[in-house]
Amino acid sequence: TVSLPDGEQNVAYDETISATGGISPYTWSETTTAFDANGNGAAGTPCEGLTIDLTVTTLTTTVSGTPVNDGDCDFTVQVADSSSPQQTDLRALKITIITGPPTITTTVLPDAVLDAFYAVGLAAVGGTNPLTWGLAPGSNPVPPDMALNNVGQLTGNPSAEEIFNFTVRLTDNDGRFDDQALSLTVLADPGRNDTIATATALSGCTPSCTNPASISPYADPVSTANPDNDFYELTATAGNVVTVEITARRLASPSVLDSIIEIVNSAGTRFITCRDEGTVSGVDGSPDSTPLLFDDVCLNDDIELGVIRDSKLEFKVPGAGTVTFFVRVLDFFGSARPDMLYELTITNAD
């Protein structure tokens, strides 16, 4: 074998390397750093996901697997026979892993508000640049007074209150494409849910529920003394452990929101029966000396300080019977903009 065919990122690959001559059984080995001692492609290189079978003693071996990365996988394979003196041969080989086809990763859109500015960037992986977004042939249009541009930004001030269904298409430079059906709900302005009195009621969170949202509007001034926030009202049975988690920086299209979550009662007082997954206390930055107990103040900035900047709390519901509590979401810097998208996931609440 003097050459190997190209492979495709995230597509199964299976090719044979052959040798002739000598005396069997053969011993196969790989003499560069592209593969480890077990024949597995090195992590982070174009060889990752591929394996050379170094256990066979036949005239052939195989390179197989599903390549993770694109680029050139360069390696040198050696075959040795069983004669005395032993005969060997080396062959430098290359597998070019081409970029996989485009795949749209945005599957859910946050609701829009009638006549209010809306901006969401669609996300995808794979494909060769340049990538071009548009509507798929035969698709319904986007909502009135909105537009989808060729870089995947859905923007505008929707002027009709309705649920709109349409299909977007992402095409790469090689003509490969992916279609994704999307649904956008345009609601009448419900008013701001920025107080306990106007909190958005969530239900059906057993086993879990996810609420896509954004902290808005642009018009509100930035104020660290009185930051904009969203309030959500929930209920759960006393003794339950309810998990509250924000996904913003970890969205497929990362949000600019640096979230903080807080769990309070109807008077706005924080509960103190939380377990904070973060490496530090949510209040003063000190290490948590009892990380397994539900004895933390219910406030969290980062899941992992400075690394995972989304927020998460595990809340052990105090009291008796059915308890009402409120989840407050705000930005660390006190900002409020419609592009501060996030998903609030609640587990084990009513």
Short mmCIF file of C-alpha atoms in Angstrom, two decimals:
data_model
loop_
_atom_site.label_atom_id
_atom_site.label_comp_id
_atom_site.label_asym_id
_atom_site.label_seq_id
_atom_site.Cartn_x
_atom_site.Cartn_y
_atom_site.Cartn_z
CA THR A 1 0.00 0.00 0.00
CA VAL A 2 1.49 3.32 -1.09
CA SER A 3 -1.43 5.66 -0.34
CA LEU A 4 -4.74 5.78 1.48
CA PRO A 5 -7.98 7.48 0.41
CA ASP A 6 -9.27 10.58 2.12
CA GLY A 7 -11.65 10.32 5.06
CA GLU A 8 -14.42 12.60 6.25
CA GLN A 9 -14.82 14.11 9.67
CA ASN A 10 -17.42 12.25 11.78
CA VAL A 11 -17.89 9.59 9.07
CA ALA A 12 -16.77 5.96 9.59
CA TYR A 13 -13.47 5.04 7.89
CA ASP A 14 -12.13 1.52 7.19
CA GLU A 15 -9.16 0.84 4.90
CA THR A 16 -6.59 -1.93 4.51
CA ILE A 17 -2.79 -1.63 4.50
CA SER A 18 -1.18 -4.56 2.67
CA ALA A 19 2.33 -6.01 2.45
CA THR A 20 3.88 -8.81 0.39
CA GLY A 21 6.89 -11.08 0.72
CA GLY A 22 8.86 -12.25 3.71
CA ILE A 23 7.92 -15.09 6.03
CA SER A 24 4.75 -14.94 8.11
CA PRO A 25 3.64 -14.31 10.76
CA TYR A 26 4.09 -10.57 10.48
CA THR A 27 4.46 -7.95 13.20
CA TRP A 28 2.91 -4.54 12.51
CA SER A 29 3.92 -1.36 14.34
CA GLU A 30 3.58 2.40 13.98
CA THR A 31 6.76 4.42 14.29
CA THR A 32 5.57 8.03 14.68
CA THR A 33 3.57 9.89 17.34
CA ALA A 34 0.32 9.96 15.36
CA PHE A 35 -0.87 6.84 17.17
CA ASP A 36 -0.20 5.55 20.67
CA ALA A 37 1.25 2.17 21.64
CA ASN A 38 -2.19 0.59 21.22
CA GLY A 39 -2.66 1.99 17.75
CA ASN A 40 -5.16 4.68 18.76
CA GLY A 41 -5.04 8.12 17.17
CA ALA A 42 -3.63 10.83 19.39
CA ALA A 43 -6.23 13.10 21.01
CA GLY A 44 -6.52 16.52 19.43
CA THR A 45 -4.92 15.51 16.12
CA PRO A 46 -6.57 14.59 12.79
CA CYS A 47 -5.84 10.94 13.70
CA GLU A 48 -8.10 11.08 16.77
CA GLY A 49 -10.85 8.49 16.44
CA LEU A 50 -8.84 6.23 14.12
CA THR A 51 -7.10 3.00 15.12
CA ILE A 52 -4.38 0.89 13.46
CA ASP A 53 -4.79 -2.82 14.19
CA LEU A 54 -1.34 -3.79 15.50
CA THR A 55 -2.45 -7.21 16.77
CA VAL A 56 -2.80 -9.02 13.44
CA THR A 57 -0.07 -11.28 12.07
CA THR A 58 -1.39 -11.46 8.51
CA LEU A 59 -0.28 -9.77 5.28
CA THR A 60 -2.69 -6.92 5.98
CA THR A 61 -3.69 -4.58 8.76
CA THR A 62 -6.48 -2.00 8.93
CA VAL A 63 -6.96 1.65 9.77
CA SER A 64 -10.52 2.17 10.95
CA GLY A 65 -12.72 4.33 13.14
CA THR A 66 -14.50 7.65 12.95
CA PRO A 67 -12.14 10.64 12.63
CA VAL A 68 -12.95 13.48 15.03
CA ASN A 69 -10.88 16.30 13.48
CA ASP A 70 -10.12 17.47 9.98
CA GLY A 71 -6.63 17.84 8.53
CA ASP A 72 -3.78 15.51 7.55
CA CYS A 73 -3.15 12.37 9.60
CA ASP A 74 0.52 11.58 8.84
CA PHE A 75 2.11 8.41 10.13
CA THR A 76 4.66 5.73 9.29
CA VAL A 77 3.81 2.05 9.55
CA GLN A 78 6.38 -0.76 9.84
CA VAL A 79 5.92 -4.42 9.02
CA ALA A 80 8.41 -7.08 10.17
CA ASP A 81 8.47 -10.76 9.18
CA SER A 82 9.61 -13.90 11.05
CA SER A 83 12.77 -14.68 9.12
CA SER A 84 16.25 -14.68 10.68
CA PRO A 85 17.64 -12.14 10.28
CA GLN A 86 14.28 -10.36 10.45
CA GLN A 87 13.21 -8.39 7.38
CA THR A 88 11.35 -5.07 7.80
CA ASP A 89 9.82 -2.39 5.63
CA LEU A 90 8.58 1.13 6.38
CA ARG A 91 5.91 3.15 4.60
CA ALA A 92 4.99 6.78 5.25
CA LEU A 93 1.26 7.22 4.77
CA LYS A 94 -1.22 10.06 4.99
CA ILE A 95 -4.97 10.20 5.42
CA THR A 96 -6.49 13.58 4.64
CA ILE A 97 -9.57 14.08 6.77
CA ILE A 98 -11.83 16.57 5.04
CA THR A 99 -14.22 18.79 6.98
CA GLY A 100 -17.55 17.15 7.69
CA PRO A 101 -20.82 18.46 6.26
CA PRO A 102 -22.53 21.39 7.99
CA THR A 103 -24.88 20.51 10.83
CA ILE A 104 -27.23 23.06 12.37
CA THR A 105 -27.16 22.82 16.17
CA THR A 106 -29.84 25.41 16.95
CA THR A 107 -33.09 23.51 17.40
CA VAL A 108 -35.06 25.77 19.78
CA LEU A 109 -35.66 29.51 19.57
CA PRO A 110 -36.57 31.70 22.56
CA ASP A 111 -39.98 33.36 22.35
CA ALA A 112 -40.24 36.82 20.82
CA VAL A 113 -42.37 39.72 22.04
CA LEU A 114 -44.70 41.57 19.69
CA ASP A 115 -43.13 44.76 18.28
CA ALA A 116 -40.02 44.33 20.47
CA PHE A 117 -36.55 43.98 18.99
CA TYR A 118 -35.39 40.37 18.68
CA ALA A 119 -31.91 39.09 17.81
CA VAL A 120 -30.74 35.48 17.82
CA GLY A 121 -27.70 33.96 16.11
CA LEU A 122 -28.16 30.45 14.71
CA ALA A 123 -25.34 27.98 15.39
CA ALA A 124 -23.80 25.07 13.50
CA VAL A 125 -20.75 22.81 13.32
CA GLY A 126 -18.80 21.50 10.34
CA GLY A 127 -18.89 22.62 6.75
CA THR A 128 -16.26 24.40 4.67
CA ASN A 129 -16.20 28.18 4.72
CA PRO A 130 -17.82 30.34 3.64
CA LEU A 131 -21.10 29.12 5.14
CA THR A 132 -24.34 30.65 3.91
CA TRP A 133 -27.64 30.72 5.79
CA GLY A 134 -31.07 31.10 4.27
CA LEU A 135 -34.53 29.58 4.16
CA ALA A 136 -34.88 26.08 2.72
CA PRO A 137 -36.72 25.82 -0.61
CA GLY A 138 -40.47 25.71 -0.01
CA SER A 139 -40.16 26.98 3.57
CA ASN A 140 -42.67 29.31 5.15
CA PRO A 141 -41.29 32.84 5.64
CA VAL A 142 -39.93 34.14 8.93
CA PRO A 143 -42.36 36.32 10.92
CA PRO A 144 -43.38 39.68 9.41
CA ASP A 145 -40.86 42.48 9.92
CA MET A 146 -38.10 39.98 10.67
CA ALA A 147 -35.23 38.77 8.50
CA LEU A 148 -32.66 35.98 8.42
CA ASN A 149 -29.34 37.17 6.98
CA ASN A 150 -26.72 35.00 5.30
CA VAL A 151 -24.57 34.73 8.45
CA GLY A 152 -27.40 33.20 10.48
CA GLN A 153 -28.75 36.18 12.42
CA LEU A 154 -32.51 36.27 12.90
CA THR A 155 -33.47 39.84 13.78
CA GLY A 156 -36.32 42.32 13.66
CA ASN A 157 -39.42 43.57 15.43
CA PRO A 158 -42.11 40.90 14.87
CA SER A 159 -45.44 42.53 14.07
CA ALA A 160 -47.83 39.58 14.36
CA GLU A 161 -48.73 37.55 17.44
CA GLU A 162 -48.59 33.93 16.30
CA ILE A 163 -46.54 30.74 16.20
CA PHE A 164 -44.41 30.76 13.06
CA ASN A 165 -42.90 27.57 11.61
CA PHE A 166 -40.15 27.76 9.01
CA THR A 167 -37.12 25.77 7.88
CA VAL A 168 -33.61 27.19 7.61
CA ARG A 169 -30.85 25.85 5.38
CA LEU A 170 -27.10 26.13 5.91
CA THR A 171 -24.96 25.58 2.80
CA ASP A 172 -21.18 25.27 2.79
CA ASN A 173 -18.63 26.16 0.11
CA ASP A 174 -18.75 22.60 -1.30
CA GLY A 175 -22.50 22.74 -1.83
CA ARG A 176 -23.32 20.47 1.13
CA PHE A 177 -26.24 21.62 3.22
CA ASP A 178 -28.32 20.92 6.30
CA ASP A 179 -31.96 21.86 6.94
CA GLN A 180 -33.51 22.50 10.35
CA ALA A 181 -37.18 23.11 11.11
CA LEU A 182 -37.66 25.90 13.66
CA SER A 183 -40.61 27.39 15.48
CA LEU A 184 -40.79 30.96 16.78
CA THR A 185 -43.60 32.01 19.11
CA VAL A 186 -44.41 35.71 19.08
CA LEU A 187 -46.27 36.75 22.23
CA ALA A 188 -48.03 39.90 23.28
CA ASP A 189 -45.86 41.93 25.61
CA PRO A 190 -46.34 40.20 28.96
CA GLY A 191 -44.63 43.01 30.83
CA ARG A 192 -41.39 42.61 32.72
CA ASN A 193 -41.07 39.75 35.17
CA ASP A 194 -38.50 41.75 37.14
CA THR A 195 -40.24 41.60 40.53
CA ILE A 196 -41.61 38.85 42.73
CA ALA A 197 -45.10 40.25 42.12
CA THR A 198 -44.72 39.84 38.34
CA ALA A 199 -42.78 36.55 38.41
CA THR A 200 -43.31 34.08 35.57
CA ALA A 201 -44.97 30.92 36.92
CA LEU A 202 -43.31 27.69 35.82
CA SER A 203 -44.81 24.23 36.24
CA GLY A 204 -44.43 20.69 34.96
CA CYS A 205 -40.81 20.48 36.09
CA THR A 206 -40.93 16.81 37.09
CA PRO A 207 -38.62 15.31 36.07
CA SER A 208 -37.43 18.59 34.52
CA CYS A 209 -38.36 21.58 32.39
CA THR A 210 -36.29 24.03 30.35
CA ASN A 211 -37.40 27.61 29.74
CA PRO A 212 -35.56 29.57 27.00
CA ALA A 213 -35.50 33.30 27.76
CA SER A 214 -33.53 36.51 27.60
CA ILE A 215 -32.91 39.35 30.02
CA SER A 216 -34.35 42.47 28.37
CA PRO A 217 -35.06 45.16 27.27
CA TYR A 218 -32.34 47.35 25.78
CA ALA A 219 -34.09 50.47 27.09
CA ASP A 220 -33.48 49.67 30.76
CA PRO A 221 -30.42 51.50 32.09
CA VAL A 222 -27.40 49.55 33.26
CA SER A 223 -27.35 49.74 37.05
CA THR A 224 -25.29 47.63 39.40
CA ALA A 225 -27.26 49.10 42.31
CA ASN A 226 -30.60 47.96 40.90
CA PRO A 227 -29.80 45.43 38.17
CA ASP A 228 -32.40 44.08 35.78
CA ASN A 229 -33.49 40.55 36.54
CA ASP A 230 -36.05 37.85 35.80
CA PHE A 231 -38.16 36.19 38.49
CA TYR A 232 -39.74 32.74 38.22
CA GLU A 233 -42.30 31.30 40.62
CA LEU A 234 -42.21 27.58 41.42
CA THR A 235 -43.56 25.13 43.96
CA ALA A 236 -42.13 21.89 45.32
CA THR A 237 -42.76 19.49 48.17
CA ALA A 238 -40.78 20.11 51.36
CA GLY A 239 -37.77 17.81 51.54
CA ASN A 240 -37.35 17.61 47.75
CA VAL A 241 -34.01 18.55 46.24
CA VAL A 242 -34.65 20.91 43.33
CA THR A 243 -31.84 21.65 40.87
CA VAL A 244 -31.77 25.08 39.23
CA GLU A 245 -29.28 25.62 36.39
CA ILE A 246 -28.54 28.36 33.88
CA THR A 247 -27.11 27.55 30.44
CA ALA A 248 -25.88 30.70 28.70
CA ARG A 249 -22.12 30.68 28.08
CA ARG A 250 -22.45 26.95 27.25
CA LEU A 251 -25.14 27.42 24.58
CA ALA A 252 -24.18 26.23 21.09
CA SER A 253 -24.05 29.93 20.24
CA PRO A 254 -22.60 31.31 23.51
CA SER A 255 -24.56 34.10 25.19
CA VAL A 256 -22.97 37.25 26.59
CA LEU A 257 -24.90 36.75 29.85
CA ASP A 258 -22.69 36.23 32.91
CA SER A 259 -25.50 34.81 35.00
CA ILE A 260 -26.19 34.85 38.72
CA ILE A 261 -29.03 32.85 40.24
CA GLU A 262 -30.64 33.34 43.61
CA ILE A 263 -33.48 31.43 45.32
CA VAL A 264 -35.68 33.52 47.61
CA ASN A 265 -39.01 33.43 49.44
CA SER A 266 -42.00 35.72 48.82
CA ALA A 267 -40.36 38.44 50.91
CA GLY A 268 -37.19 38.36 48.79
CA THR A 269 -35.10 36.72 51.53
CA ARG A 270 -32.58 34.14 50.37
CA PHE A 271 -33.02 30.58 51.50
CA ILE A 272 -30.04 29.00 53.25
CA THR A 273 -30.68 25.34 52.37
CA CYS A 274 -28.70 25.10 49.14
CA ARG A 275 -25.73 23.07 47.99
CA ASP A 276 -23.46 25.16 45.78
CA GLU A 277 -21.60 23.13 43.14
CA GLY A 278 -19.16 26.00 42.67
CA THR A 279 -15.71 25.86 44.17
CA VAL A 280 -16.45 28.85 46.40
CA SER A 281 -19.34 30.24 48.42
CA GLY A 282 -21.76 32.36 46.44
CA VAL A 283 -21.61 35.17 49.01
CA ASP A 284 -18.06 36.02 50.07
CA GLY A 285 -15.80 33.87 47.88
CA SER A 286 -14.59 31.69 50.74
CA PRO A 287 -14.08 27.93 50.31
CA ASP A 288 -17.03 25.73 51.23
CA SER A 289 -15.96 23.64 54.22
CA THR A 290 -19.06 21.39 53.94
CA PRO A 291 -19.53 20.86 50.19
CA LEU A 292 -21.92 17.90 50.59
CA LEU A 293 -24.38 19.55 52.96
CA PHE A 294 -27.40 21.70 52.10
CA ASP A 295 -26.19 24.59 54.28
CA ASP A 296 -25.19 27.25 51.74
CA VAL A 297 -26.89 30.55 51.07
CA CYS A 298 -28.92 30.14 47.84
CA LEU A 299 -26.78 32.34 45.60
CA ASN A 300 -24.38 31.26 42.84
CA ASP A 301 -22.29 33.10 40.28
CA ASP A 302 -20.09 30.48 38.56
CA ILE A 303 -20.40 26.71 38.58
CA GLU A 304 -16.60 26.70 38.48
CA LEU A 305 -15.05 30.05 39.33
CA GLY A 306 -13.81 31.75 36.18
CA VAL A 307 -14.14 28.54 34.13
CA ILE A 308 -17.80 27.56 33.88
CA ARG A 309 -19.44 30.96 34.20
CA ASP A 310 -23.00 29.67 34.11
CA SER A 311 -24.81 29.20 37.43
CA LYS A 312 -26.25 26.24 39.33
CA LEU A 313 -27.77 25.50 42.74
CA GLU A 314 -29.21 22.43 44.40
CA PHE A 315 -32.02 23.56 46.71
CA LYS A 316 -33.38 21.40 49.54
CA VAL A 317 -36.93 22.66 50.04
CA PRO A 318 -37.49 23.56 53.72
CA GLY A 319 -40.71 23.65 55.72
CA ALA A 320 -43.73 21.37 55.32
CA GLY A 321 -46.22 20.56 52.60
CA THR A 322 -46.04 22.45 49.31
CA VAL A 323 -43.61 25.37 49.37
CA THR A 324 -43.57 28.33 46.97
CA PHE A 325 -40.19 29.78 46.08
CA PHE A 326 -38.77 32.20 43.52
CA VAL A 327 -35.73 31.90 41.25
CA ARG A 328 -34.07 35.20 40.36
CA VAL A 329 -31.79 35.45 37.30
CA LEU A 330 -29.57 38.47 36.66
CA ASP A 331 -26.38 39.49 34.90
CA PHE A 332 -23.21 39.91 36.95
CA PHE A 333 -22.65 43.37 35.48
CA GLY A 334 -26.26 44.52 35.92
CA SER A 335 -26.96 44.69 32.19
CA ALA A 336 -30.19 43.80 30.41
CA ARG A 337 -30.29 43.16 26.66
CA PRO A 338 -32.35 40.89 24.41
CA ASP A 339 -29.17 39.16 23.21
CA MET A 340 -28.54 37.95 26.79
CA LEU A 341 -30.09 34.59 26.01
CA TYR A 342 -30.20 31.75 28.49
CA GLU A 343 -31.97 28.51 29.29
CA LEU A 344 -33.31 27.97 32.80
CA THR A 345 -33.56 24.26 33.63
CA ILE A 346 -35.48 23.16 36.71
CA THR A 347 -35.41 19.58 37.95
CA ASN A 348 -37.74 17.97 40.51
CA ALA A 349 -40.16 20.87 41.05
CA ASP A 350 -43.94 20.70 40.59
#
